[in-house]
Tab-separated table of C-alpha atoms in Angstrom:
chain	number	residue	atom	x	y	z
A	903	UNK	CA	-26.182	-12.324	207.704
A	904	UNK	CA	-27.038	-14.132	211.135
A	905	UNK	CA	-24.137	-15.796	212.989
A	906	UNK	CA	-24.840	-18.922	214.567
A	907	UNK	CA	-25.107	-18.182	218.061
A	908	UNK	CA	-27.940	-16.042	216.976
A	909	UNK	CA	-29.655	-18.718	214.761
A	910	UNK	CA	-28.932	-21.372	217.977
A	911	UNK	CA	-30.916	-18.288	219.630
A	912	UNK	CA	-33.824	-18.113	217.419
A	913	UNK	CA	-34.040	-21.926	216.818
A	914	UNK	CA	-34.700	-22.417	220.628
A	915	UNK	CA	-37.034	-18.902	220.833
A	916	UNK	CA	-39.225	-21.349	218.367
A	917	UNK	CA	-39.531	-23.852	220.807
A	918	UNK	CA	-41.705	-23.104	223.887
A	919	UNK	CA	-39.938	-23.049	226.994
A	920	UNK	CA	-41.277	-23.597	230.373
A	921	UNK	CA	-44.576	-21.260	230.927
A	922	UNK	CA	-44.657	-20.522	227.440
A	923	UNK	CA	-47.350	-22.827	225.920
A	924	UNK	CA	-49.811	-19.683	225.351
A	925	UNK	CA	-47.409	-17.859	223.340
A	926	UNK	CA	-46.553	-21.104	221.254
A	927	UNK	CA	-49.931	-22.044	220.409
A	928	UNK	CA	-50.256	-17.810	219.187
A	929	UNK	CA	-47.405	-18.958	217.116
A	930	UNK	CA	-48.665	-22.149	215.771
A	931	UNK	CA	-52.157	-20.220	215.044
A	932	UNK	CA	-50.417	-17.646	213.420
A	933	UNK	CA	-48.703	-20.256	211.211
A	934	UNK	CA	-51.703	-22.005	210.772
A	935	UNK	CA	-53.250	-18.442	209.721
A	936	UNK	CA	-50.737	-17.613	207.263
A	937	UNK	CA	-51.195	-20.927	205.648
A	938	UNK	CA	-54.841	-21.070	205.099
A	939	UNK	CA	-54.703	-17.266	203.888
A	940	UNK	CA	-51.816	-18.499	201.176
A	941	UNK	CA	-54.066	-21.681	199.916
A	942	UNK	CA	-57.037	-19.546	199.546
A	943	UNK	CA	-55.485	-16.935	197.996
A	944	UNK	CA	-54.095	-19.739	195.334
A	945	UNK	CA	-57.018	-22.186	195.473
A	946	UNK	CA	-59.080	-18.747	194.430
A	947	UNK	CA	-56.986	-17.183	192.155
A	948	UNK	CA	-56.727	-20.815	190.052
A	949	UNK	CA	-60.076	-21.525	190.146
A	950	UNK	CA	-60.904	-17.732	188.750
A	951	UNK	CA	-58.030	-17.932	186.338
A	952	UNK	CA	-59.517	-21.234	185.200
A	953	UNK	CA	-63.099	-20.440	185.026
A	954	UNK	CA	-62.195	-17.154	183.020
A	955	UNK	CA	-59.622	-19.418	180.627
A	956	UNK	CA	-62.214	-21.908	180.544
A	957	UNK	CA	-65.156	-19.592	179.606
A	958	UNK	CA	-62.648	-17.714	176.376
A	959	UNK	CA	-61.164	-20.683	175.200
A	960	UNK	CA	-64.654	-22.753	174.734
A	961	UNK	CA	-66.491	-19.638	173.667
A	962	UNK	CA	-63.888	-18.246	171.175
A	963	UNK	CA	-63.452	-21.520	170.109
A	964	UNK	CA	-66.900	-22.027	169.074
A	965	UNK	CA	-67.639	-18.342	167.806
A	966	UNK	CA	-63.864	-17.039	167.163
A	967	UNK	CA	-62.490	-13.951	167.763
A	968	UNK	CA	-64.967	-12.263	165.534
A	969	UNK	CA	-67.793	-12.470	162.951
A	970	UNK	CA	-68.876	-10.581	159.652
A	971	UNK	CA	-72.589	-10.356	160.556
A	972	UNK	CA	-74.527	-9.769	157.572
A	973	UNK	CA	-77.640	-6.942	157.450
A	974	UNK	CA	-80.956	-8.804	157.965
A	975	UNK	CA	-79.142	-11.698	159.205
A	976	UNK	CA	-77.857	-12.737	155.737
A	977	UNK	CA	-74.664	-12.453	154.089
A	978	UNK	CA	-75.309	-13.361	149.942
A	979	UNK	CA	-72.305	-13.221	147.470
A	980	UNK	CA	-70.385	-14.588	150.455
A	981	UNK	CA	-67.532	-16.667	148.916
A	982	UNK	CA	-65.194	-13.768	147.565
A	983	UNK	CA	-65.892	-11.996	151.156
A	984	UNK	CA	-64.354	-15.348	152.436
A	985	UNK	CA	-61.692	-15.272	150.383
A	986	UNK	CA	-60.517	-12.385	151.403
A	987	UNK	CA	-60.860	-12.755	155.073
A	988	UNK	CA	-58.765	-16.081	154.606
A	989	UNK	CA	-56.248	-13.990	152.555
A	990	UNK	CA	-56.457	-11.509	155.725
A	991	UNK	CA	-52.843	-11.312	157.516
A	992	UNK	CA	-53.516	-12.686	161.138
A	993	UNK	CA	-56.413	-14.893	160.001
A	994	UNK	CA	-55.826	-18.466	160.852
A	995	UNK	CA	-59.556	-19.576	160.394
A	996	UNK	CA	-62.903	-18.119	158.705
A	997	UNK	CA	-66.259	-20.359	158.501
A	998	UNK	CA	-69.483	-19.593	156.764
A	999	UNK	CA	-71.992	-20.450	159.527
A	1000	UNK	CA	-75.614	-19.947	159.583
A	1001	UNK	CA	-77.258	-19.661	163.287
A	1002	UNK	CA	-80.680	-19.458	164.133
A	1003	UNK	CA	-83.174	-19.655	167.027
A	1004	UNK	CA	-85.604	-22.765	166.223
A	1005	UNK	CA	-87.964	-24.825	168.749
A	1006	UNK	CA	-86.646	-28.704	168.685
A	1007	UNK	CA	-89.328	-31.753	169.517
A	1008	UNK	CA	-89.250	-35.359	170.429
A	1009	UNK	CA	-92.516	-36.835	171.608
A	1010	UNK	CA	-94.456	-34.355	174.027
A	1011	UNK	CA	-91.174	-32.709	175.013
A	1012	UNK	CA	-90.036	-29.059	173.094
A	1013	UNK	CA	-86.889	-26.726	173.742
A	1014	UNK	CA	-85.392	-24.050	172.152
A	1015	UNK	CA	-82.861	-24.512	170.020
A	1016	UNK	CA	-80.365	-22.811	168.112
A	1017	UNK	CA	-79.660	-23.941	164.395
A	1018	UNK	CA	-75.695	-23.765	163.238
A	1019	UNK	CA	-75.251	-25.377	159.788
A	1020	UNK	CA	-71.479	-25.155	158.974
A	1021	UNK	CA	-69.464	-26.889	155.920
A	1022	UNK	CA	-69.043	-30.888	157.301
A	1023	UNK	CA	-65.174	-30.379	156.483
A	1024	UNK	CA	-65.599	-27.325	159.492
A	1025	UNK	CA	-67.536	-29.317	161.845
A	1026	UNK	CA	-64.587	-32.042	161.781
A	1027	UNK	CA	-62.416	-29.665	162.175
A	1028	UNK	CA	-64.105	-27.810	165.235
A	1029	UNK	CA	-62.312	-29.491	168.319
A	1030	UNK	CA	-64.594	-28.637	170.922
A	1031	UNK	CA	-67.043	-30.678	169.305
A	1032	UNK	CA	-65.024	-33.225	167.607
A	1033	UNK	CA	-63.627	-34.210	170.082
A	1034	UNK	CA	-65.936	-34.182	172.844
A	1035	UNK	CA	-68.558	-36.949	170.996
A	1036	UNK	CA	-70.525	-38.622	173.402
A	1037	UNK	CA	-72.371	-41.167	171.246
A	1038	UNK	CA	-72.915	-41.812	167.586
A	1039	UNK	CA	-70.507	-40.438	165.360
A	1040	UNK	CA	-70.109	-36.894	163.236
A	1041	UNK	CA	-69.282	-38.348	160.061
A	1042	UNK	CA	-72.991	-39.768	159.814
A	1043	UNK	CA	-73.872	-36.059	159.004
A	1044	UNK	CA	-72.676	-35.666	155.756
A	1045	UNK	CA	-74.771	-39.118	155.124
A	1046	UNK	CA	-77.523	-38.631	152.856
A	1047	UNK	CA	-81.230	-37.803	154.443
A	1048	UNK	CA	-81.823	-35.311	157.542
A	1049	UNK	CA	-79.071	-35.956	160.275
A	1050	UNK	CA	-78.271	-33.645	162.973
A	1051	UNK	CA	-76.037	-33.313	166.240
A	1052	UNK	CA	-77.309	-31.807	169.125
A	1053	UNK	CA	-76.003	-30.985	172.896
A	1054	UNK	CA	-75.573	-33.603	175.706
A	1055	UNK	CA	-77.792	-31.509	177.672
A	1056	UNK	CA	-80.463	-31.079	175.025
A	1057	UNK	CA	-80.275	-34.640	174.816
A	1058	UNK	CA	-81.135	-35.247	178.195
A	1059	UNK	CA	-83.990	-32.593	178.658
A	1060	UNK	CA	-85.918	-34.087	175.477
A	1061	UNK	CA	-84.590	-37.303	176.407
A	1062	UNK	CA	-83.944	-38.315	172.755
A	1063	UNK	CA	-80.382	-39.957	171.974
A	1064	UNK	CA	-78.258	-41.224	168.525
A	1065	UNK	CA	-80.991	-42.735	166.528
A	1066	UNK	CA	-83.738	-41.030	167.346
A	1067	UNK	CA	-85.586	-38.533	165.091
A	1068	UNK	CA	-86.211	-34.972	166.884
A	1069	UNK	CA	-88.662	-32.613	165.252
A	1070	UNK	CA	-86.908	-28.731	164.203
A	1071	UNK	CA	-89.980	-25.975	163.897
A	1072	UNK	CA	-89.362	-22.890	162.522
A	1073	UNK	CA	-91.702	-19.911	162.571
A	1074	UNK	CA	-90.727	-19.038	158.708
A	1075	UNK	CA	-93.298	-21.326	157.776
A	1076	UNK	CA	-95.726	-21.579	154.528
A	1077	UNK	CA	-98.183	-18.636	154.436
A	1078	UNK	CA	-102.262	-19.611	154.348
A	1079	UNK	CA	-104.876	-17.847	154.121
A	1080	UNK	CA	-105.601	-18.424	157.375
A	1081	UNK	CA	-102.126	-17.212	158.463
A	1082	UNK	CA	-98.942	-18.626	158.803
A	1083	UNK	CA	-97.593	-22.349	159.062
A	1084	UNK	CA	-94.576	-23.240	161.149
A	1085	UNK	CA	-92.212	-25.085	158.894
A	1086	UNK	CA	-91.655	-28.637	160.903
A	1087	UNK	CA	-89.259	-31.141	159.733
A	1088	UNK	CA	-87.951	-34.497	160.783
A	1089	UNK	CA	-84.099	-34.987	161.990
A	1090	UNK	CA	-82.176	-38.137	162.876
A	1091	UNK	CA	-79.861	-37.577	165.696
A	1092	UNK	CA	-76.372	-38.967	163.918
A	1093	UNK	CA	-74.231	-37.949	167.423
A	1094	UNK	CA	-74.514	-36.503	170.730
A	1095	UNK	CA	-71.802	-34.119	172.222
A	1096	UNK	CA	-70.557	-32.266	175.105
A	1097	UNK	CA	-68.319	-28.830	174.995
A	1098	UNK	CA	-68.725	-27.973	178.618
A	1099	UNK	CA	-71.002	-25.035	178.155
A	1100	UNK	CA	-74.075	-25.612	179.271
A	1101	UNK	CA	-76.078	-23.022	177.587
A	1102	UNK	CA	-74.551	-24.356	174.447
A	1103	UNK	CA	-75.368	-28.165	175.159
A	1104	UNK	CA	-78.551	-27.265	175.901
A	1105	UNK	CA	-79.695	-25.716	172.904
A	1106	UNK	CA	-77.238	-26.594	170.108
A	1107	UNK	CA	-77.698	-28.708	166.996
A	1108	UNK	CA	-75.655	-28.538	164.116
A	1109	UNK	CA	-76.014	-30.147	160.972
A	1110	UNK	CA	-74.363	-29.473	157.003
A	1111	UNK	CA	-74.291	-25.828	155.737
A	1112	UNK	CA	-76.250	-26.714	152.543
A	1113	UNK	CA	-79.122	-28.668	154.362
A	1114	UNK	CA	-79.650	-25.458	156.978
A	1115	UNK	CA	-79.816	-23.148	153.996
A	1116	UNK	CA	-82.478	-25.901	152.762
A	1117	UNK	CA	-84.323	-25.424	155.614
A	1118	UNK	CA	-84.372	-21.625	156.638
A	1119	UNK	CA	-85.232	-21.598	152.744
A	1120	UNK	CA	-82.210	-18.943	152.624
A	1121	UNK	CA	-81.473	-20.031	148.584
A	1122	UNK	CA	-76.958	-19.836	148.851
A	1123	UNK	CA	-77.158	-17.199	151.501
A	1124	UNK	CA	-75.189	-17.857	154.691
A	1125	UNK	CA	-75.909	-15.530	158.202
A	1126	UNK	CA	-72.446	-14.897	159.087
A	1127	UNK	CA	-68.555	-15.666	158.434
A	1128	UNK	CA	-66.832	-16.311	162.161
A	1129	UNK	CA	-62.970	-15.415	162.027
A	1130	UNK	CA	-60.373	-16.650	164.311
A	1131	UNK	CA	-57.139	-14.986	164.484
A	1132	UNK	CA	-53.885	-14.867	165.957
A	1133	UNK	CA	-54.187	-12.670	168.434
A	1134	UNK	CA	-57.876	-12.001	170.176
A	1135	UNK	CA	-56.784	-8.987	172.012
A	1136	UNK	CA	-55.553	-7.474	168.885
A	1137	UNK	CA	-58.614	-9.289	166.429
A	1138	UNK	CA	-60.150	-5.558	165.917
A	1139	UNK	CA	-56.739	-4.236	164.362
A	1140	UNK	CA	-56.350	-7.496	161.849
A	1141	UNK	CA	-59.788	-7.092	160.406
A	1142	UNK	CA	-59.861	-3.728	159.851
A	1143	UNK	CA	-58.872	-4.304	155.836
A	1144	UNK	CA	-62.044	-6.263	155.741
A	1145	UNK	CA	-63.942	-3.424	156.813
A	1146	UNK	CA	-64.535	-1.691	153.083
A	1147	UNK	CA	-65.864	-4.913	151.793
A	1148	UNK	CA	-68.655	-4.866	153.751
A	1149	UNK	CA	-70.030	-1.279	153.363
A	1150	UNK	CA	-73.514	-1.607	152.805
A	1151	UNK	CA	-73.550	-5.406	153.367
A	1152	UNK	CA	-73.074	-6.083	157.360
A	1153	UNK	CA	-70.255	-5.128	160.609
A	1154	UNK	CA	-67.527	-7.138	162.120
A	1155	UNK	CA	-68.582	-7.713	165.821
A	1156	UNK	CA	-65.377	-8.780	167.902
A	1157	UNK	CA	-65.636	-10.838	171.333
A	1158	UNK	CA	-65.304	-8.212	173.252
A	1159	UNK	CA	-69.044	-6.562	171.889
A	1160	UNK	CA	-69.998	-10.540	172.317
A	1161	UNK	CA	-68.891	-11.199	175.397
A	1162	UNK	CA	-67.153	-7.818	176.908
A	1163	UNK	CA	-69.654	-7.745	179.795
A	1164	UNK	CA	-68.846	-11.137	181.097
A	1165	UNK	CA	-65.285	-10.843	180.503
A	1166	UNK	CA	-64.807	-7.688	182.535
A	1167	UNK	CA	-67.543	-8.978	185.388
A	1168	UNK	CA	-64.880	-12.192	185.694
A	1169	UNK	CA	-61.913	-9.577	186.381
A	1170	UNK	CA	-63.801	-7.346	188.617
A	1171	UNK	CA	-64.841	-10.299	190.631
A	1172	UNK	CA	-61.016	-11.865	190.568
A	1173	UNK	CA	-59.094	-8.354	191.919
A	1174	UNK	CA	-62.160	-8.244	194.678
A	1175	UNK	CA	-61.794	-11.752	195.249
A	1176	UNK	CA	-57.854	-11.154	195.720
A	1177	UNK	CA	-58.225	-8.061	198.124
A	1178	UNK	CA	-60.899	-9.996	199.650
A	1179	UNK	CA	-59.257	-13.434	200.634
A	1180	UNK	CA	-55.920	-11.641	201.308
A	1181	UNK	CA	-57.065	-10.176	204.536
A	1182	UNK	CA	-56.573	-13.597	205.653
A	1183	UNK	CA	-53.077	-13.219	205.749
A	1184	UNK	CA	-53.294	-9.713	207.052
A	1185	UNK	CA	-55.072	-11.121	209.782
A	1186	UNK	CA	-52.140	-13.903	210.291
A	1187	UNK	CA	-49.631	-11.413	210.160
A	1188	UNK	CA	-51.072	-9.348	213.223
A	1189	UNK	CA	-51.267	-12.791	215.122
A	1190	UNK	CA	-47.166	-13.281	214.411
A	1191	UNK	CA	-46.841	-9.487	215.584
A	1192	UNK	CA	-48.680	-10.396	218.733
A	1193	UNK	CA	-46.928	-13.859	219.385
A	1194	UNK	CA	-43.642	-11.929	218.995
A	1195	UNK	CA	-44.172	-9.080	221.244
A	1196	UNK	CA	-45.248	-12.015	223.587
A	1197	UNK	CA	-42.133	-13.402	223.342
A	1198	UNK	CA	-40.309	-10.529	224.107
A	1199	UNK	CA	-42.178	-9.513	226.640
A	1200	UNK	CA	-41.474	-13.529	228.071
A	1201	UNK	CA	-37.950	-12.843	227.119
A	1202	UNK	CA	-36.867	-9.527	228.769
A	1203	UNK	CA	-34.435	-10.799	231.205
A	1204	UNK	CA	-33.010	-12.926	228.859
A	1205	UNK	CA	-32.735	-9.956	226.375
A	1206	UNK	CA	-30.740	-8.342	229.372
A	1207	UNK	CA	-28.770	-11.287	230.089
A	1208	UNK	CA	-27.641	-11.741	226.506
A	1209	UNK	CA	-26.401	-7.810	225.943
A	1210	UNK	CA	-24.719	-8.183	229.069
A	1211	UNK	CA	-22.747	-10.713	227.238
A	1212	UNK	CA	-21.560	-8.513	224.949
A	1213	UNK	CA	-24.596	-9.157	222.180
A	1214	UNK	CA	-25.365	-6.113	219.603
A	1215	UNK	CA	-28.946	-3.938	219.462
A	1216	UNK	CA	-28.422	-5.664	215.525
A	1217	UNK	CA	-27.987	-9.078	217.074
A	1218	UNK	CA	-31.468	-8.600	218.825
A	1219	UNK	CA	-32.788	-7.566	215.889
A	1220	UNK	CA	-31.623	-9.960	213.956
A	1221	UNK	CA	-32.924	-12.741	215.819
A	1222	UNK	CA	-36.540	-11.752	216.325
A	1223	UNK	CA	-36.883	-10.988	212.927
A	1224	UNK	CA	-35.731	-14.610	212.335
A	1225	UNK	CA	-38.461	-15.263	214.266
A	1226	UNK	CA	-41.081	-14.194	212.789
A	1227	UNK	CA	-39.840	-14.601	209.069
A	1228	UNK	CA	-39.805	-18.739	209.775
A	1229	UNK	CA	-42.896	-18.853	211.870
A	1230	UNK	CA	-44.637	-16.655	208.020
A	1231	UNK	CA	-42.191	-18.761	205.771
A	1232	UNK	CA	-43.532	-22.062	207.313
A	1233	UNK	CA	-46.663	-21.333	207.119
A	1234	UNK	CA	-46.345	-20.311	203.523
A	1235	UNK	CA	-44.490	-23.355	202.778
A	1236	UNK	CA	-47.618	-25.228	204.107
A	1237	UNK	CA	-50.055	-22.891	202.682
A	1238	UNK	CA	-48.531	-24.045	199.100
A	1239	UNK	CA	-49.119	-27.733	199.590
A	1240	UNK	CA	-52.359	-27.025	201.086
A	1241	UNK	CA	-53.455	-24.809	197.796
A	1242	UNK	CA	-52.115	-27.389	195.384
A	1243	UNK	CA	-53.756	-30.313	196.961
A	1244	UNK	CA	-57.090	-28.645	196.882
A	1245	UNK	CA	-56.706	-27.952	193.367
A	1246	UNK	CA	-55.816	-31.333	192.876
A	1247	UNK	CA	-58.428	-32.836	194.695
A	1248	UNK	CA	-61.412	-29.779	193.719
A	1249	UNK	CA	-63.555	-31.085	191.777
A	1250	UNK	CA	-63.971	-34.026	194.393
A	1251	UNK	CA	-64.271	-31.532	197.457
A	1252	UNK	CA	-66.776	-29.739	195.813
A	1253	UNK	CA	-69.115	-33.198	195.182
A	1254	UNK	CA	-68.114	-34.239	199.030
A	1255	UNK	CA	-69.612	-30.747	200.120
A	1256	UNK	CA	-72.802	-30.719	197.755
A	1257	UNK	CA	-73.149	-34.517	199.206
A	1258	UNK	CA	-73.056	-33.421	202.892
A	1259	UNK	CA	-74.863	-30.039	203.167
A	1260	UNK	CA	-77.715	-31.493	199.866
A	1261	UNK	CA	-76.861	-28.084	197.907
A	1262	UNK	CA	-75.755	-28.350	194.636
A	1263	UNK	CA	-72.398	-26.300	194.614
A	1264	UNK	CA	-71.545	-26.125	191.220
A	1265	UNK	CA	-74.899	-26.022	189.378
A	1266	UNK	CA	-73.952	-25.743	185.439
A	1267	UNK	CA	-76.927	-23.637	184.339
A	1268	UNK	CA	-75.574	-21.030	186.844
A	1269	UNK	CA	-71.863	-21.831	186.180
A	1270	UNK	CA	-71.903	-21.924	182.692
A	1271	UNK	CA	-69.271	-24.777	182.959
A	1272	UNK	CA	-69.629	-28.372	183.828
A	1273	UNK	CA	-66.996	-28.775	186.570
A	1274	UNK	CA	-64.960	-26.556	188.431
A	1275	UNK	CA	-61.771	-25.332	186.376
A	1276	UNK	CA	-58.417	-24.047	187.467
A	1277	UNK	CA	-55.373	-22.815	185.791
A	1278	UNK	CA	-52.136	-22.075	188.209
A	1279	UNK	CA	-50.588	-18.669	186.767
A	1280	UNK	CA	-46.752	-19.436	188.427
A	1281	UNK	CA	-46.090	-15.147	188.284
A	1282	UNK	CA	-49.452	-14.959	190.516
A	1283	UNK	CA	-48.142	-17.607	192.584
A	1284	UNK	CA	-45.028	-15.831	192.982
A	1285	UNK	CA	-46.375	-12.817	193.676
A	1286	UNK	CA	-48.871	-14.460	196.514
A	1287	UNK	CA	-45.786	-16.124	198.177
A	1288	UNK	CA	-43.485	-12.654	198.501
A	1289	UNK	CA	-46.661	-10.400	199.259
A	1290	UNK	CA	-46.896	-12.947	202.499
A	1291	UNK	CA	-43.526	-12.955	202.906
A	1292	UNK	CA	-42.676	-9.356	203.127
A	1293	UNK	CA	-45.728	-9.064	205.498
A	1294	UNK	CA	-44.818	-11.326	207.889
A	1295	UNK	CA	-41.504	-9.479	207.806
A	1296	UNK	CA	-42.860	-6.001	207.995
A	1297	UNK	CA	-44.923	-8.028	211.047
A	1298	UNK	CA	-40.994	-9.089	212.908
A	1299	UNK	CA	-39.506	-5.186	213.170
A	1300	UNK	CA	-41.709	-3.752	215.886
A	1301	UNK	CA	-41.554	-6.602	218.433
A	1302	UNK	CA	-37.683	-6.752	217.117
A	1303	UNK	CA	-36.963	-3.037	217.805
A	1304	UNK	CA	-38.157	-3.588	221.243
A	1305	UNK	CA	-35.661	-6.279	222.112
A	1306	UNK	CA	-33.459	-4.488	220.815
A	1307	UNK	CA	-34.275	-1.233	222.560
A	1308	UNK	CA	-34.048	-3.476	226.269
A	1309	UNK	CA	-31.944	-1.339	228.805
A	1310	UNK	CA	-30.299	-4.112	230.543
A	1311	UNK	CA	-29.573	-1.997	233.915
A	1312	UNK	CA	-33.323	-1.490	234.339
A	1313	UNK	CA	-34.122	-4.909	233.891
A	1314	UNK	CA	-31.604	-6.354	236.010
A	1315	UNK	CA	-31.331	-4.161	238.870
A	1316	UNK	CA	-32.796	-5.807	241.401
A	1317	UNK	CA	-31.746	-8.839	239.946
């Protein structure tokens, strides 16, 4: 514990006394240091933790943990397969989906596409799209005649909207004589969503299970079952009874054979990112070393003066490392706001840059997402606020052990 004559010590030690502006503004730029290294360390470890939550919870929740993919890209005698996965412990959701690379058209305009025809009752009940409609309405698919739903984005590059009838062409045409003929038919667009993905709203368009199996002429055949279940990390172990079913007939591909090498590039980039960033507050940490030592240095005959007095080698000690701990604890105190108001304000920032300097910062079709996530893990937080603190404490017992170590008769002898 510090007595008070020692924190009345280290409160004025704070303050710069006469001659002593260069080692206060040391201080105030190693304060200034510490903070900016603990909001970057935050702002970046958010922003990864979001993109990474971001990027599973949109993709999983439009694939699931895992699907049953069937041999030749077709599943038949699906619905006791289905059954059973539902019947699965740790299964909370299985769909019978049918996906498929197609060319869309509207006008002169063409994109690829890919085809997902799902039961209607599943596409109300898939959130991401659901609840993400950006015109028209879902509920018009299940209407009778050719509707469809297709990405904002896909929207926008073939510049058809609700209303509007869009062309699907499928290679698995009509054989001729003369070869074969690309199967085109005509779509109404019934709604228009977003989910945040943008290689998903650029080429998706869903429509009924029944009318895609119409189309890709695939008779009651479905390509795949998609399972969600209670635990992703653990999705492998849960569907293992499924496993015998499908001898012969297809695999179950979890999201980690999906998506594994994105997954694990996102935490390789996060720990560099961490190491990276947190030399900033190594670097701040050096600068309260050298502001202390400074002060000591500024301070030697009233080091002497003071154990004179009667005051302890611990006393010394004790108030340099006070110091230095509130010059790093301020700044960490101001690093925190700092980091929370730039996640608050991010997505804003980033705009405000892209405006000034005419790049485009967050560019989706690199990104993936639309805007710039962030999710605030507290324990990371935690752990960002004590690894600065015990540095800038580690930074105090050098420049304290010298004050300490001051031989009073050699400083004042020809005093």
């Amino acid at each position: 514990m510090i007595s008070r004559y020692e924190r009345m010590i280290a409160r004025r030690y704070l303050l710069p006394g006469r001659g002593e502006g260069f080692i206060f503004l040391v201080a105030s730029i190693s304060l200034v240091a510490v903070a900016l290294g603990v909001a970057a360390l935050i702002a970046v470890m958010s922003v990864m933790n979001g993109f990474r939550a971001e990027l599973f919870d949109r993709i999983l929740g439009l694939n699931g943990h895992a699907v049953v993919q069937g041999y030749g890209g077709r599943l038949p005698d699906w619905q006791p397969l289905l059954a059973q996965a539902r019947a699965t412990p740790g299964v909370v959701q299985a769909e019978p989906i049918i996906e498929q690379p197609l060319i869309g058209s509207y006008k002169s305009r063409a994109e690829g596409v890919l085809l997902r025809g799902m039961l209607m009752g599943d596409i109300r009940n898939l959130k991401l799209v659901a609840d993400n409609v950006k015109a028209g309405r879902l509920e018009d698919l299940a209407l009778e005649g050719n509707f469809v739903a297709i990405g904002a984005r896909l929207s926008e590059s073939l510049g058809a909207g609700v209303g509007d009838t869009i062309s699907l062409i499928s290679p698995d045409g009509q054989v001729t004589p003369f070869g074969t003929t690309p199967r085109i038919v005509p779509y109404q667009i019934a709604a228009v969503f977003e989910v945040g993905i943008f290689d998903y709203d650029k080429a998706f368009v869903l429509m009924p299970l029944d009318r895609a199996q119409t189309f890709l002429r695939m008779g009651n055949d479905i390509g795949m079952i998609t399972l969600t279940t209670t635990d992703a990390d653990k999705a492998d172990r849960i569907l293992q009874p499924l496993v015998p079913a499908l001898t012969g007939r297809g695999v179950i591909i979890d999201w980690r054979q999906m998506n594994g090498v994105l997954f694990e590039a996102l935490s390789v980039e996060r720990t560099v990112m961490f190491v990276v960033v947190g030399f900033i507050i190594l670097v701040a940490v050096f600068n309260i070393l050298t502001s202390l030592i400074m002060l000591v240095r500024a301070k030697t005959r009233d080091i002497a003066i003071l154990r004179t007095m009667g005051a302890s080698r611990a006393a010394m000690m004790r108030i340099f490392v006070t110091v230095g701990t509130l010059i790093g604890s301020a700044g960490i105190l101001l690093g925190l706001a700092l980091g929370f108001l730039f996640l608050h304000y991010r997505q804003n920032i980033v705009m405000g840059v892209s405006k000034i300097t005419g790049v485009d910062l967050w560019d989706p079709r690199i990104r993936y997402l639309t805007e710039l996530p962030a999710k605030t893990d507290m324990v990371e937080v935690t752990a960002i606020v004590t690894l600065a603190l015990v540095l800038s404490f580690l930074a105090t017992i050098y420049p304290a052990w010298k004050a300490a170590s001051t031989d009073p008769v050699q400083v004042l002898r020809y005093e």
